[in-house]
Amino acid sequence: MAGLISVLDALEDVFPRFYARMTTRTVAPELPVTVSAVAIIGCLRWLTPLNEIDTWIGDAALFGTLLYNSTRLQSRQMYAVILVVTGALNWTLWGTSLLTLIPLVVLLVVNYFNGWFNERAWRFVLMTVVVGGVTWTTATLVNQWDTQDAAIVGAIVVFTMLVAHWYGHVVVDRQEQGRQLRYSSNHDELTGIRSLHLFRKDYQTYQGMMRNDPTARLTLVMIDIDHFKQINDTYGHLTGNEVLISFARDIEAYLAAMPYFCGVYRTGGEEFSVFLYELTDEEAKVAVEAYVRRLRDLVVMRSHPERRITLSVGMARVPGMDEPLRQAIARTDAKLYEAKQGGRDRIVQ
């Protein structure tokens, strides 16, 4: 059961990210878990009549798969699919007895209230004992097993499920810690947008895309909020942080609506960088100019809604897929410096 839980949790965590990377689309994490559970149930149904596995073991694995998913699968529709497939595949094996459907109905109820059962450990333990008792009592009546043997095996299975549930929590906690570490390394703590670390990684990704399409274009944009030190000195650092957060979230929302590949990163205190992919020099400048116009209406300080910010912007085309990032930054930073020296509140390309 521990191995089964590891497989299901790994699929729930890894497959959606793998699918998104391969197709640039998203998939519900419940889908691979549902497909895997159906596959496991199908294998158990196929092996049991061949005497490849003992009936006890087969029923224990089936019960464990269903019970584990009942408390973890949030999509009731997906879980209902698993129960329907289970009943359909095992109907003849179970002797076409309506009694065999009782555990499936009980598990459907458990899934409906899974949040309640997962809130307290004692609730989960009680639920596992009750569901285990119903399941093995039903199996004993249908298969005419020896009551004492069935009780012993049922108790072992319930105990194994409780241990597996604890192990599942450990796995989930570790996965959550891993997700938090990945997020914190890839996102700026203050603003929540992409970090300098991800800026470097994404540049390598864009280089790979340019290798596959030598005609593709990549523009690096470096942005500096004008007179930000003055904002900090006048209104305080908390207000300065508010300005950074308001600006970062606004430009991120603006770029998220664009029909081309792009991304914004916080690469310094009040410095931000943007990648624009597949745009000509003119199109890239038009896109930045459109945002600068939009910025004139953005309220960045709730305590001083009349105060606006301006930007100094440097832009440069990345000439090829082999240019080191430091060279691209140096060329773009020179344009940014030119914008500052020219009076700020301007774009230099």
Coordinates of C-alpha atoms in Angstrom, one line a residue:
M1 CA 0.0 0.0 0.0
A2 CA 2.9 2.3 0.7
G3 CA 4.2 1.7 -2.8
L4 CA 0.8 2.3 -4.3
I5 CA 0.4 5.6 -2.4
S6 CA 3.9 6.7 -3.5
V7 CA 2.9 6.1 -7.1
L8 CA -0.4 7.9 -6.9
D9 CA 1.1 10.9 -5.1
A10 CA 3.9 11.1 -7.6
L11 CA 1.5 11.1 -10.5
E12 CA -0.6 13.8 -8.9
D13 CA 2.4 16.0 -8.3
V14 CA 4.7 15.3 -11.3
F15 CA 2.4 14.4 -14.3
P16 CA 0.5 17.8 -14.5
R17 CA 3.9 19.7 -14.5
F18 CA 5.3 17.3 -17.1
Y19 CA 2.2 17.6 -19.3
A20 CA 2.2 21.4 -19.0
R21 CA 5.9 21.5 -20.0
M22 CA 5.4 19.2 -23.0
T23 CA 2.2 20.8 -24.3
T24 CA 1.9 24.3 -22.7
R25 CA -1.5 23.2 -21.4
T26 CA -2.7 22.3 -18.0
V27 CA -4.4 19.1 -16.8
A28 CA -6.3 18.5 -13.6
P29 CA -4.1 16.5 -11.1
E30 CA -7.0 14.2 -10.4
L31 CA -7.0 12.9 -13.9
P32 CA -3.8 10.9 -13.8
V33 CA -4.7 9.5 -10.4
T34 CA -8.1 8.4 -11.7
V35 CA -6.6 6.8 -14.8
S36 CA -4.0 5.0 -12.6
A37 CA -6.6 3.8 -10.1
V38 CA -8.7 2.4 -12.9
A39 CA -5.7 0.7 -14.4
I40 CA -4.8 -0.9 -11.0
I41 CA -8.4 -2.1 -10.6
G42 CA -8.4 -3.5 -14.1
C43 CA -5.1 -5.4 -13.4
L44 CA -6.5 -6.9 -10.2
R45 CA -9.7 -8.0 -12.0
W46 CA -7.6 -9.7 -14.7
L47 CA -5.2 -11.4 -12.3
T48 CA -7.6 -12.8 -9.7
P49 CA -9.5 -15.3 -12.0
L50 CA -6.1 -16.6 -13.2
N51 CA -5.1 -17.4 -9.6
E52 CA -2.0 -15.2 -10.1
I53 CA -2.8 -13.5 -6.8
D54 CA -4.7 -14.8 -3.8
T55 CA -8.3 -13.6 -3.5
W56 CA -7.5 -12.1 -0.1
I57 CA -4.6 -10.1 -1.5
G58 CA -6.7 -9.0 -4.5
D59 CA -9.5 -7.7 -2.3
A60 CA -7.1 -6.0 0.1
A61 CA -5.4 -4.2 -2.8
L62 CA -8.7 -3.2 -4.3
F63 CA -10.1 -2.0 -0.9
G64 CA -6.9 0.0 -0.3
T65 CA -7.0 1.7 -3.7
L66 CA -10.6 2.7 -3.3
L67 CA -10.3 3.8 0.3
Y68 CA -7.2 5.9 -0.3
N69 CA -8.7 7.7 -3.2
S70 CA -11.9 8.2 -1.3
T71 CA -10.2 10.6 1.1
R72 CA -7.8 12.2 -1.3
L73 CA -9.6 12.6 -4.6
Q74 CA -11.5 16.0 -4.5
S75 CA -13.4 15.5 -7.7
R76 CA -16.5 13.5 -6.9
Q77 CA -17.1 12.9 -10.5
M78 CA -13.7 11.3 -10.9
Y79 CA -14.2 9.1 -7.9
A80 CA -17.7 8.1 -9.1
V81 CA -16.0 6.9 -12.3
I82 CA -13.6 4.8 -10.3
L83 CA -16.5 3.2 -8.3
V84 CA -18.6 2.5 -11.5
V85 CA -15.6 0.9 -13.2
T86 CA -14.9 -1.2 -10.1
G87 CA -18.5 -2.4 -9.9
A88 CA -18.6 -3.2 -13.7
L89 CA -15.3 -5.1 -13.8
N90 CA -16.0 -7.1 -10.6
W91 CA -19.8 -7.7 -11.0
T92 CA -19.5 -11.3 -12.3
L93 CA -16.5 -12.1 -10.1
W94 CA -18.5 -11.0 -7.0
G95 CA -21.3 -13.4 -8.0
T96 CA -23.7 -10.6 -9.2
S97 CA -24.8 -10.0 -5.7
L98 CA -26.3 -6.7 -4.7
L99 CA -24.6 -7.0 -1.3
T100 CA -21.2 -6.3 -3.0
L101 CA -22.4 -2.8 -4.0
I102 CA -22.8 -1.8 -0.3
P103 CA -19.1 -1.0 0.3
L104 CA -19.1 1.0 -2.9
V105 CA -22.0 3.1 -1.7
V106 CA -20.3 3.6 1.6
L107 CA -17.1 4.7 -0.1
L108 CA -19.0 7.2 -2.2
V109 CA -20.4 8.7 1.0
V110 CA -16.9 8.8 2.5
N111 CA -15.6 10.7 -0.6
Y112 CA -18.5 13.2 -0.3
F113 CA -17.4 14.0 3.3
N114 CA -13.7 13.5 2.8
G115 CA -12.8 17.0 4.0
W116 CA -14.6 16.3 7.3
F117 CA -12.8 12.9 7.8
N118 CA -9.4 14.4 7.0
E119 CA -9.8 17.2 9.6
R120 CA -9.2 14.9 12.6
A121 CA -7.1 11.8 12.8
W122 CA -9.6 10.0 15.0
R123 CA -12.3 10.6 12.4
F124 CA -10.2 9.0 9.7
V125 CA -9.3 6.0 12.0
L126 CA -13.0 5.5 12.9
M127 CA -14.0 5.8 9.3
T128 CA -11.4 3.3 8.2
V129 CA -12.5 0.7 10.8
V130 CA -16.1 1.1 9.9
V131 CA -15.5 0.9 6.1
G132 CA -13.2 -2.0 6.7
G133 CA -15.8 -3.8 8.8
V134 CA -18.5 -3.2 6.2
T135 CA -16.3 -4.3 3.3
W136 CA -15.0 -7.5 4.9
T137 CA -18.3 -8.5 6.4
T138 CA -19.9 -8.1 2.9
A139 CA -17.0 -10.1 1.3
T140 CA -17.4 -12.8 3.9
L141 CA -21.1 -13.2 3.3
V142 CA -20.7 -13.2 -0.5
N143 CA -17.7 -15.5 -0.7
Q144 CA -18.7 -17.6 2.3
W145 CA -15.3 -17.2 3.9
D146 CA -14.5 -18.4 7.4
T147 CA -15.6 -15.6 9.8
Q148 CA -12.5 -15.8 12.0
D149 CA -10.0 -15.8 9.1
A150 CA -11.9 -13.0 7.5
A151 CA -11.8 -10.9 10.7
I152 CA -8.1 -11.5 11.1
V153 CA -7.3 -10.5 7.5
G154 CA -9.7 -7.6 7.7
A155 CA -8.0 -6.3 10.8
I156 CA -4.6 -6.6 9.2
V157 CA -5.8 -4.7 6.1
V158 CA -7.3 -1.9 8.2
F159 CA -4.1 -1.6 10.2
T160 CA -2.1 -1.5 6.9
M161 CA -4.4 1.2 5.6
L162 CA -3.8 3.3 8.7
V163 CA 0.0 3.0 8.4
A164 CA -0.3 3.7 4.6
H165 CA -2.4 6.8 5.4
W166 CA 0.3 8.1 7.8
Y167 CA 2.9 7.4 5.2
G168 CA 0.8 9.2 2.6
H169 CA 0.7 12.3 4.8
V170 CA 4.5 12.2 5.1
V171 CA 4.8 12.0 1.3
V172 CA 2.4 14.8 0.8
D173 CA 4.1 17.0 3.4
R174 CA 7.4 16.5 1.6
Q175 CA 5.9 17.3 -1.7
E176 CA 4.4 20.4 -0.3
Q177 CA 7.8 21.5 1.1
G178 CA 9.3 20.8 -2.3
R179 CA 6.7 22.9 -4.0
Q180 CA 7.3 25.8 -1.5
L181 CA 11.0 25.6 -2.1
R182 CA 10.6 25.6 -5.8
Y183 CA 8.2 28.6 -5.6
S184 CA 10.4 30.6 -3.3
S185 CA 13.4 30.1 -5.5
N186 CA 11.5 31.0 -8.6
H187 CA 9.4 33.9 -7.3
D188 CA 10.3 37.2 -5.6
E189 CA 9.2 37.2 -2.0
L190 CA 7.9 40.7 -1.9
T191 CA 6.0 41.1 -5.2
G192 CA 5.3 37.4 -6.0
I193 CA 6.5 37.8 -9.6
R194 CA 9.3 35.8 -11.2
S195 CA 12.7 36.0 -9.5
L196 CA 16.2 36.6 -10.8
H197 CA 16.8 32.9 -10.5
L198 CA 14.0 32.1 -12.9
F199 CA 15.1 35.0 -15.1
R200 CA 18.4 33.1 -15.7
K201 CA 16.7 29.8 -16.2
D202 CA 14.1 31.2 -18.6
Y203 CA 16.8 32.8 -20.7
Q204 CA 18.2 29.4 -21.3
T205 CA 14.7 28.2 -22.3
Y206 CA 14.3 31.0 -24.8
Q207 CA 17.7 30.1 -26.2
G208 CA 16.5 26.6 -26.7
M209 CA 13.4 27.8 -28.5
M210 CA 15.6 30.0 -30.8
R211 CA 17.7 27.0 -31.7
N212 CA 14.6 25.2 -32.9
D213 CA 13.5 28.3 -34.8
P214 CA 16.5 30.4 -36.0
T215 CA 14.1 33.1 -37.3
A216 CA 12.6 33.7 -33.9
R217 CA 13.2 37.0 -32.1
L218 CA 13.8 37.7 -28.5
T219 CA 13.9 41.2 -26.9
L220 CA 15.2 42.0 -23.4
V221 CA 13.6 44.9 -21.6
M222 CA 15.1 46.4 -18.5
I223 CA 12.9 48.8 -16.4
D224 CA 13.8 51.1 -13.6
I225 CA 11.2 53.0 -11.5
D226 CA 12.1 56.7 -11.6
H227 CA 13.1 58.4 -8.4
F228 CA 12.2 55.4 -6.3
K229 CA 14.7 56.4 -3.6
Q230 CA 12.8 59.7 -3.2
I231 CA 9.6 57.8 -2.7
N232 CA 11.2 55.7 0.1
D233 CA 12.7 58.8 1.7
T234 CA 9.5 60.8 1.5
Y235 CA 6.8 58.2 2.3
G236 CA 8.8 55.4 4.0
H237 CA 9.9 51.9 3.0
L238 CA 6.5 50.4 3.6
T239 CA 5.0 52.7 1.1
G240 CA 7.9 52.0 -1.2
N241 CA 7.1 48.3 -0.9
E242 CA 3.5 49.1 -1.8
V243 CA 4.6 50.8 -4.9
L244 CA 6.8 47.8 -6.0
I245 CA 3.9 45.4 -5.4
S246 CA 1.3 47.5 -7.2
F247 CA 3.6 48.0 -10.2
A248 CA 4.8 44.4 -10.3
R249 CA 1.3 42.9 -10.2
D250 CA 0.0 45.4 -12.8
I251 CA 2.6 44.7 -15.4
E252 CA 2.4 41.0 -14.8
A253 CA -1.4 41.1 -15.4
Y254 CA -0.8 43.2 -18.5
L255 CA 1.7 40.8 -20.0
A256 CA -0.4 37.7 -19.0
A257 CA -3.1 38.9 -21.5
M258 CA -0.6 39.1 -24.4
P259 CA -0.8 36.6 -27.3
Y260 CA 2.9 36.0 -27.3
F261 CA 5.5 34.5 -25.0
C262 CA 6.7 37.0 -22.4
G263 CA 7.5 37.3 -18.7
V264 CA 8.4 39.9 -16.1
Y265 CA 11.0 39.4 -13.4
R266 CA 12.2 41.4 -10.4
T267 CA 16.0 41.5 -11.0
G268 CA 16.9 44.3 -8.4
G269 CA 15.5 46.6 -5.8
E270 CA 13.4 48.8 -8.1
E271 CA 14.6 47.1 -11.3
F272 CA 12.6 44.8 -13.4
S273 CA 13.3 42.8 -16.6
V274 CA 11.0 41.6 -19.3
F275 CA 11.4 39.0 -22.1
L276 CA 9.4 39.6 -25.2
Y277 CA 9.5 36.7 -27.7
E278 CA 8.4 36.6 -31.4
L279 CA 8.0 40.3 -31.7
T280 CA 9.8 42.6 -34.1
D281 CA 11.7 45.6 -32.7
E282 CA 8.9 47.9 -33.6
E283 CA 6.2 45.6 -32.1
A284 CA 8.2 45.2 -28.9
K285 CA 8.5 49.0 -28.6
V286 CA 4.8 49.5 -29.3
A287 CA 4.0 46.9 -26.5
V288 CA 6.2 48.7 -24.0
E289 CA 4.9 52.1 -25.0
A290 CA 1.3 50.9 -24.5
Y291 CA 2.1 49.8 -21.0
V292 CA 3.8 53.1 -20.1
R293 CA 0.6 54.9 -21.2
R294 CA -1.5 52.5 -19.0
L295 CA 0.8 53.2 -16.1
R296 CA -0.2 56.8 -16.0
D297 CA -3.6 55.7 -14.6
L298 CA -2.3 53.2 -12.0
V299 CA -2.7 54.1 -8.4
V300 CA 0.4 52.8 -6.6
M301 CA -0.1 54.3 -3.2
R302 CA -3.4 54.1 -1.4
S303 CA -2.3 56.9 1.0
H304 CA -1.4 59.2 -1.9
P305 CA -3.7 58.1 -4.8
E306 CA -2.7 61.2 -6.8
R307 CA 1.0 60.2 -6.9
R308 CA 2.0 58.4 -10.1
I309 CA 5.3 56.7 -11.1
T310 CA 7.2 56.9 -14.4
L311 CA 9.7 54.4 -15.9
S312 CA 13.1 54.5 -17.6
V313 CA 13.3 51.7 -20.1
G314 CA 16.1 50.1 -22.0
M315 CA 15.4 47.6 -24.8
A316 CA 17.7 45.4 -26.9
R317 CA 17.3 42.5 -29.3
V318 CA 19.1 39.3 -28.4
P319 CA 21.0 38.8 -31.7
G320 CA 21.3 35.0 -31.5
M321 CA 20.8 31.9 -29.5
D322 CA 24.4 31.7 -28.3
E323 CA 24.8 35.2 -26.7
P324 CA 25.6 34.8 -23.0
L325 CA 23.1 36.4 -20.7
R326 CA 25.6 38.8 -19.2
Q327 CA 26.2 40.3 -22.7
A328 CA 22.5 40.8 -23.3
I329 CA 22.2 42.4 -19.9
A330 CA 25.2 44.7 -20.5
R331 CA 23.8 45.9 -23.9
T332 CA 20.3 46.5 -22.5
D333 CA 21.6 48.1 -19.3
A334 CA 23.5 50.6 -21.5
K335 CA 20.2 51.6 -23.2
L336 CA 18.6 51.9 -19.7
Y337 CA 21.5 54.2 -18.6
E338 CA 20.9 56.3 -21.7
A339 CA 17.2 56.6 -20.8
K340 CA 18.1 57.8 -17.3
Q341 CA 20.8 60.2 -18.5
G342 CA 18.3 61.6 -21.1
G343 CA 15.9 62.8 -18.4
R344 CA 14.1 59.6 -17.4
D345 CA 10.5 58.7 -18.2
R346 CA 11.5 57.5 -21.6
I347 CA 12.2 54.3 -23.7
V348 CA 15.5 53.8 -25.4
Q349 CA 15.9 51.0 -27.9

